[in-house]
């Protein structure tokens, strides 16, 4: 029996230079399109330089098969608006998109937007958002919906979205509220790469980066040369953690040293505000074996942090290929 193929969505490592943001995204998106990736992850938030729906259109127009993974936060739009964007991209390009459903952004951003919902209520709203969106995209009749946060009366989306172009929904939150909503709405649950690589997987999706070379030692040396420790960068992360009620961010941040572990787990890129996740560092074969082990435990989908450099992306492809599932 042929092993299941892993769906991989690259994301560019954190970029603080607006003048380079679109160029880096397009470089990774076009590389992904040529090399068998599913699409590319597009972030949402007050500090994101280009609105992800606009970026998705730009990418789909410049690629042949890419299905972007678009972050959607209810604080920024109504479910009908998001459904209309999905339908419009399907008509324009004949391709589906994936939706990364989130509630998080900086607390100061929520205050600036006038959003005073609690962390738990933001997830209640997210669940309603997914439910109403799905109904709008699938129902042949006008939709009636009565929730705490959304109401609809004879609301209809035209034209009806073909079943094969229905988006898949992911939820990346790590809190109990996030996990509950993911189960209730049948979204793909995502988690961060855990330090315990052998027993830490408990969701079909995972978010991490890969730094790989032919040998283990070469990979570790190259990773340390690329991601350097810096007290100013650590302080910057500390400020963002203080300005967030994100459970996953707090769990990654608390009590971590940034040392590169023997099993390849490395949190320094996150702790120095250069990435939004941990990295897996090792030889192509080591990482390939680990990915096969993850898949055997149910992993199907990866949000993959990548350095927007052609040579580095080729190294990542070799590690993915070593798994036999990419």
CSV table of C-alpha atoms in Angstrom, one decimal:
chain,number,residue,atom,x,y,z
A,1,UNK,CA,0.0,0.0,0.0
A,2,UNK,CA,1.4,3.4,-1.0
A,3,UNK,CA,2.1,5.6,2.1
A,4,UNK,CA,0.0,8.7,2.5
A,5,UNK,CA,1.4,11.9,1.1
A,6,UNK,CA,2.1,14.6,3.6
A,7,UNK,CA,0.5,18.0,2.7
A,8,UNK,CA,3.1,20.7,3.4
A,9,UNK,CA,2.4,24.5,3.5
A,10,UNK,CA,5.6,26.5,3.7
A,11,UNK,CA,5.6,29.9,5.6
A,12,UNK,CA,8.4,32.4,5.4
A,13,UNK,CA,10.4,33.0,8.6
A,14,UNK,CA,9.5,36.2,10.4
A,15,UNK,CA,10.3,39.2,8.2
A,16,UNK,CA,10.4,42.7,9.6
A,17,UNK,CA,11.2,44.5,6.3
A,18,UNK,CA,8.1,45.5,4.4
A,19,UNK,CA,10.1,46.2,1.3
A,20,UNK,CA,11.2,42.5,1.1
A,21,UNK,CA,8.0,40.9,2.3
A,22,UNK,CA,6.1,40.4,-1.0
A,23,UNK,CA,9.3,39.3,-2.8
A,24,UNK,CA,10.1,36.7,-0.2
A,25,UNK,CA,6.5,35.4,-0.2
A,26,UNK,CA,6.5,35.1,-4.0
A,27,UNK,CA,9.9,33.4,-4.1
A,28,UNK,CA,8.7,30.8,-1.6
A,29,UNK,CA,5.3,30.4,-3.3
A,30,UNK,CA,6.7,29.8,-6.7
A,31,UNK,CA,9.3,27.4,-5.3
A,32,UNK,CA,6.5,25.6,-3.6
A,33,UNK,CA,4.5,25.4,-6.7
A,34,UNK,CA,7.4,23.9,-8.7
A,35,UNK,CA,8.3,21.4,-6.0
A,36,UNK,CA,5.1,19.6,-4.9
A,37,UNK,CA,4.0,21.7,-1.9
A,38,UNK,CA,0.3,22.1,-1.3
A,39,UNK,CA,0.4,25.9,-1.2
A,40,UNK,CA,1.8,28.5,1.2
A,41,UNK,CA,0.7,29.8,4.6
A,42,UNK,CA,-0.4,33.4,4.6
A,43,UNK,CA,-0.6,35.2,8.0
A,44,UNK,CA,-3.2,37.7,9.2
A,45,UNK,CA,-2.9,40.5,11.8
A,46,UNK,CA,-2.5,44.2,12.3
A,47,UNK,CA,1.2,43.9,11.7
A,48,UNK,CA,1.0,41.8,8.5
A,49,UNK,CA,2.2,43.9,5.6
A,50,UNK,CA,-0.2,42.6,2.9
A,51,UNK,CA,-3.8,41.4,3.6
A,52,UNK,CA,-3.7,37.6,3.1
A,53,UNK,CA,-6.7,37.5,0.7
A,54,UNK,CA,-5.0,40.0,-1.6
A,55,UNK,CA,-1.8,38.0,-1.3
A,56,UNK,CA,-3.6,34.8,-2.1
A,57,UNK,CA,-5.0,36.3,-5.3
A,58,UNK,CA,-1.5,37.5,-6.3
A,59,UNK,CA,0.0,34.1,-5.7
A,60,UNK,CA,-2.7,32.1,-7.5
A,61,UNK,CA,-2.4,34.3,-10.5
A,62,UNK,CA,1.4,33.7,-10.7
A,63,UNK,CA,1.3,29.9,-10.0
A,64,UNK,CA,-0.2,26.8,-11.7
A,65,UNK,CA,-1.4,24.6,-8.8
A,66,UNK,CA,-0.9,26.5,-5.5
A,67,UNK,CA,-3.8,26.3,-2.9
A,68,UNK,CA,-2.9,28.9,-0.3
A,69,UNK,CA,-3.5,28.4,3.4
A,70,UNK,CA,-5.1,31.7,4.4
A,71,UNK,CA,-5.3,32.8,8.0
A,72,UNK,CA,-8.9,34.0,8.9
A,73,UNK,CA,-9.6,35.9,12.1
A,74,UNK,CA,-13.3,36.8,12.8
A,75,UNK,CA,-12.2,40.1,14.2
A,76,UNK,CA,-11.5,41.3,10.7
A,77,UNK,CA,-14.4,40.1,8.6
A,78,UNK,CA,-17.9,38.5,8.5
A,79,UNK,CA,-18.4,34.9,7.5
A,80,UNK,CA,-20.2,35.9,4.3
A,81,UNK,CA,-17.2,38.0,3.2
A,82,UNK,CA,-14.8,35.1,3.7
A,83,UNK,CA,-17.2,32.8,1.9
A,84,UNK,CA,-17.4,35.3,-1.0
A,85,UNK,CA,-13.6,35.4,-1.2
A,86,UNK,CA,-13.4,31.6,-1.3
A,87,UNK,CA,-16.0,31.5,-4.1
A,88,UNK,CA,-14.3,34.3,-6.0
A,89,UNK,CA,-10.9,32.6,-5.9
A,90,UNK,CA,-12.5,29.3,-7.0
A,91,UNK,CA,-14.1,31.0,-10.0
A,92,UNK,CA,-11.0,32.9,-11.0
A,93,UNK,CA,-8.5,30.0,-10.7
A,94,UNK,CA,-10.5,26.8,-10.5
A,95,UNK,CA,-8.6,25.9,-7.2
A,96,UNK,CA,-9.5,25.4,-3.6
A,97,UNK,CA,-8.0,27.2,-0.7
A,98,UNK,CA,-7.3,26.1,2.9
A,99,UNK,CA,-8.4,28.3,5.8
A,100,UNK,CA,-6.3,28.6,9.0
A,101,UNK,CA,-8.9,29.7,11.5
A,102,UNK,CA,-7.4,31.8,14.3
A,103,UNK,CA,-8.5,34.1,17.1
A,104,UNK,CA,-5.2,35.4,18.2
A,105,UNK,CA,-3.5,38.8,17.7
A,106,UNK,CA,-1.9,41.1,20.1
A,107,UNK,CA,-4.0,42.2,23.0
A,108,UNK,CA,-3.3,45.8,22.1
A,109,UNK,CA,-4.5,45.2,18.6
A,110,UNK,CA,-7.8,43.8,19.9
A,111,UNK,CA,-8.2,46.8,22.1
A,112,UNK,CA,-7.5,49.1,19.1
A,113,UNK,CA,-10.1,47.3,17.1
A,114,UNK,CA,-12.6,47.6,20.0
A,115,UNK,CA,-12.9,43.8,20.4
A,116,UNK,CA,-13.5,43.1,24.1
A,117,UNK,CA,-14.5,39.4,23.9
A,118,UNK,CA,-12.8,37.0,26.3
A,119,UNK,CA,-10.4,34.3,25.0
A,120,UNK,CA,-13.1,31.6,25.4
A,121,UNK,CA,-15.8,33.7,23.7
A,122,UNK,CA,-13.5,34.4,20.8
A,123,UNK,CA,-13.4,30.6,20.2
A,124,UNK,CA,-17.2,30.4,20.5
A,125,UNK,CA,-17.4,33.1,17.8
A,126,UNK,CA,-14.8,31.2,15.7
A,127,UNK,CA,-16.9,28.0,15.8
A,128,UNK,CA,-20.0,30.0,14.7
A,129,UNK,CA,-17.9,31.6,11.9
A,130,UNK,CA,-16.9,28.2,10.6
A,131,UNK,CA,-20.4,26.8,10.8
A,132,UNK,CA,-22.0,29.7,9.0
A,133,UNK,CA,-19.3,29.8,6.4
A,134,UNK,CA,-19.8,26.1,5.6
A,135,UNK,CA,-23.5,26.5,5.3
A,136,UNK,CA,-23.1,29.4,2.9
A,137,UNK,CA,-20.7,27.5,0.8
A,138,UNK,CA,-22.7,24.3,0.6
A,139,UNK,CA,-26.4,25.1,0.9
A,140,UNK,CA,-28.5,25.1,-2.3
A,141,UNK,CA,-31.0,27.2,-0.4
A,142,UNK,CA,-30.8,30.5,1.5
A,143,UNK,CA,-29.3,30.1,4.9
A,144,UNK,CA,-30.9,30.9,8.3
A,145,UNK,CA,-28.6,31.0,11.2
A,146,UNK,CA,-29.0,32.0,14.8
A,147,UNK,CA,-25.9,32.2,17.1
A,148,UNK,CA,-24.5,34.3,19.8
A,149,UNK,CA,-22.3,36.2,17.5
A,150,UNK,CA,-23.8,35.8,14.0
A,151,UNK,CA,-27.3,35.8,12.6
A,152,UNK,CA,-28.4,35.3,9.0
A,153,UNK,CA,-31.9,35.5,7.5
A,154,UNK,CA,-32.3,34.0,4.0
A,155,UNK,CA,-28.7,34.7,3.2
A,156,UNK,CA,-27.4,33.1,0.0
A,157,UNK,CA,-24.0,32.9,-1.7
A,158,UNK,CA,-24.0,32.7,-5.5
A,159,UNK,CA,-22.9,30.8,-7.3
A,160,UNK,CA,-22.8,27.6,-5.2
A,161,UNK,CA,-19.3,26.4,-4.7
A,162,UNK,CA,-18.5,23.0,-6.4
A,163,UNK,CA,-17.9,20.3,-3.8
A,164,UNK,CA,-14.3,19.6,-5.1
A,165,UNK,CA,-13.4,23.2,-4.4
A,166,UNK,CA,-14.7,23.3,-0.8
A,167,UNK,CA,-12.0,24.7,1.5
A,168,UNK,CA,-10.6,22.7,4.4
A,169,UNK,CA,-10.5,24.3,7.8
A,170,UNK,CA,-7.6,24.2,10.2
A,171,UNK,CA,-7.4,25.4,13.8
A,172,UNK,CA,-4.0,26.1,15.2
A,173,UNK,CA,-4.9,27.1,18.8
A,174,UNK,CA,-3.5,25.0,21.7
A,175,UNK,CA,-6.0,26.0,24.4
A,176,UNK,CA,-8.8,23.8,25.6
A,177,UNK,CA,-11.3,26.1,24.0
A,178,UNK,CA,-9.4,25.8,20.6
A,179,UNK,CA,-9.3,22.0,20.9
A,180,UNK,CA,-13.1,21.9,21.7
A,181,UNK,CA,-14.0,24.0,18.7
A,182,UNK,CA,-11.8,22.0,16.4
A,183,UNK,CA,-13.6,18.8,17.4
A,184,UNK,CA,-17.1,20.4,17.3
A,185,UNK,CA,-16.5,21.8,13.8
A,186,UNK,CA,-14.5,18.9,12.5
A,187,UNK,CA,-11.6,21.2,11.6
A,188,UNK,CA,-8.0,19.8,11.3
A,189,UNK,CA,-6.3,20.3,14.6
A,190,UNK,CA,-2.8,21.7,14.5
A,191,UNK,CA,-0.1,21.7,17.2
A,192,UNK,CA,3.4,22.9,17.7
A,193,UNK,CA,6.3,20.5,17.4
A,194,UNK,CA,6.8,19.1,20.9
A,195,UNK,CA,10.1,18.7,22.7
A,196,UNK,CA,9.2,15.0,23.2
A,197,UNK,CA,9.3,13.9,19.6
A,198,UNK,CA,8.5,10.3,20.4
A,199,UNK,CA,5.3,10.8,22.4
A,200,UNK,CA,4.2,14.4,21.8
A,201,UNK,CA,2.0,14.1,18.7
A,202,UNK,CA,-1.7,14.4,19.4
A,203,UNK,CA,-3.1,16.1,16.3
A,204,UNK,CA,-3.1,15.5,12.5
A,205,UNK,CA,-1.4,18.8,11.9
A,206,UNK,CA,1.9,20.2,13.1
A,207,UNK,CA,3.8,23.5,12.9
A,208,UNK,CA,7.6,23.6,12.8
A,209,UNK,CA,10.6,24.4,10.7
A,210,UNK,CA,13.3,22.2,9.2
A,211,UNK,CA,17.0,22.8,9.0
A,212,UNK,CA,18.7,19.9,7.2
A,213,UNK,CA,22.0,18.9,5.6
A,214,UNK,CA,23.6,15.6,4.4
A,215,UNK,CA,25.0,14.9,7.9
A,216,UNK,CA,23.7,15.6,11.4
A,217,UNK,CA,26.7,17.7,12.4
A,218,UNK,CA,26.7,19.8,9.3
A,219,UNK,CA,23.0,20.6,9.8
A,220,UNK,CA,23.6,21.6,13.4
A,221,UNK,CA,26.5,23.9,12.5
A,222,UNK,CA,24.6,25.5,9.6
A,223,UNK,CA,21.5,26.1,11.8
A,224,UNK,CA,23.5,27.8,14.5
A,225,UNK,CA,25.2,30.0,11.9
A,226,UNK,CA,21.7,31.0,10.4
A,227,UNK,CA,19.9,31.6,13.7
A,228,UNK,CA,22.0,33.4,16.2
A,229,UNK,CA,21.1,34.2,19.8
A,230,UNK,CA,20.7,37.8,20.6
A,231,UNK,CA,19.4,39.4,23.9
A,232,UNK,CA,17.6,42.2,22.0
A,233,UNK,CA,15.7,39.7,19.9
A,234,UNK,CA,14.8,37.7,23.1
A,235,UNK,CA,13.5,40.9,24.7
A,236,UNK,CA,11.4,41.6,21.6
A,237,UNK,CA,9.7,38.2,22.0
A,238,UNK,CA,9.2,38.8,25.7
A,239,UNK,CA,7.3,42.0,24.9
A,240,UNK,CA,5.1,40.2,22.4
A,241,UNK,CA,4.3,37.4,24.9
A,242,UNK,CA,3.3,40.0,27.5
A,243,UNK,CA,1.0,41.5,24.9
A,244,UNK,CA,-0.7,38.2,24.1
A,245,UNK,CA,-3.1,35.8,25.7
A,246,UNK,CA,-2.0,33.0,23.3
A,247,UNK,CA,-1.8,29.7,25.0
A,248,UNK,CA,0.6,28.1,22.5
A,249,UNK,CA,3.0,31.1,22.6
A,250,UNK,CA,3.1,31.0,26.4
A,251,UNK,CA,3.7,27.2,26.4
A,252,UNK,CA,6.6,27.6,24.0
A,253,UNK,CA,8.1,30.5,25.8
A,254,UNK,CA,7.9,29.4,29.5
A,255,UNK,CA,11.0,27.7,30.8
A,256,UNK,CA,12.8,27.2,27.5
A,257,UNK,CA,16.6,27.6,27.2
A,258,UNK,CA,17.0,27.5,23.4
A,259,UNK,CA,19.6,24.7,23.5
A,260,UNK,CA,19.7,22.4,20.5
A,261,UNK,CA,18.6,19.1,21.9
A,262,UNK,CA,20.1,15.7,20.9
A,263,UNK,CA,16.9,14.7,19.2
A,264,UNK,CA,17.1,17.8,16.9
A,265,UNK,CA,14.4,19.9,18.7
A,266,UNK,CA,15.4,23.6,18.6
A,267,UNK,CA,13.4,26.5,20.0
A,268,UNK,CA,16.0,29.2,19.6
A,269,UNK,CA,14.5,30.6,16.3
A,270,UNK,CA,11.3,31.2,18.2
A,271,UNK,CA,12.9,32.5,21.4
A,272,UNK,CA,14.8,35.1,19.3
A,273,UNK,CA,11.7,36.2,17.4
A,274,UNK,CA,13.0,34.9,14.1
A,275,UNK,CA,10.3,32.2,13.6
A,276,UNK,CA,6.9,31.4,15.1
A,277,UNK,CA,7.7,27.8,15.9
A,278,UNK,CA,10.4,25.3,16.9
A,279,UNK,CA,12.7,23.8,14.4
A,280,UNK,CA,13.7,20.2,13.7
A,281,UNK,CA,17.5,20.0,12.9
A,282,UNK,CA,19.3,17.0,11.5
A,283,UNK,CA,20.4,15.1,8.5
A,284,UNK,CA,18.0,14.4,5.5
A,285,UNK,CA,17.7,10.8,6.6
A,286,UNK,CA,17.1,11.6,10.3
A,287,UNK,CA,14.3,14.1,9.5
A,288,UNK,CA,12.9,11.7,6.9
A,289,UNK,CA,12.6,8.9,9.5
A,290,UNK,CA,11.1,11.3,12.0
A,291,UNK,CA,8.4,12.4,9.5
A,292,UNK,CA,7.6,8.8,8.8
A,293,UNK,CA,7.1,8.2,12.5
A,294,UNK,CA,4.9,11.3,12.8
A,295,UNK,CA,2.8,10.1,9.9
A,296,UNK,CA,2.4,6.7,11.4
A,297,UNK,CA,0.9,8.4,14.5
A,298,UNK,CA,-1.6,10.4,12.3
A,299,UNK,CA,0.3,13.4,10.9
A,300,UNK,CA,-1.2,14.5,7.6
A,301,UNK,CA,-0.5,18.3,7.4
A,302,UNK,CA,2.5,20.4,8.1
A,303,UNK,CA,2.8,24.2,8.4
A,304,UNK,CA,6.5,24.5,7.6
A,305,UNK,CA,8.6,27.5,8.5
A,306,UNK,CA,11.2,28.1,5.8
A,307,UNK,CA,14.1,30.5,5.2
A,308,UNK,CA,13.3,32.3,1.9
A,309,UNK,CA,16.6,31.2,0.3
A,310,UNK,CA,16.7,28.9,-2.7
A,311,UNK,CA,19.6,26.7,-1.4
A,312,UNK,CA,17.9,26.3,2.0
A,313,UNK,CA,14.6,25.4,0.4
A,314,UNK,CA,16.3,22.7,-1.6
A,315,UNK,CA,17.8,21.3,1.6
A,316,UNK,CA,14.3,21.2,3.1
A,317,UNK,CA,13.0,19.3,0.0
A,318,UNK,CA,15.6,16.7,0.3
A,319,UNK,CA,14.6,16.1,3.9
A,320,UNK,CA,10.9,15.9,3.0
A,321,UNK,CA,11.7,13.5,0.1
A,322,UNK,CA,13.7,11.3,2.5
A,323,UNK,CA,10.4,10.5,4.3
A,324,UNK,CA,9.0,8.8,1.1
A,325,UNK,CA,5.7,10.8,1.6
A,326,UNK,CA,6.4,14.0,-0.2
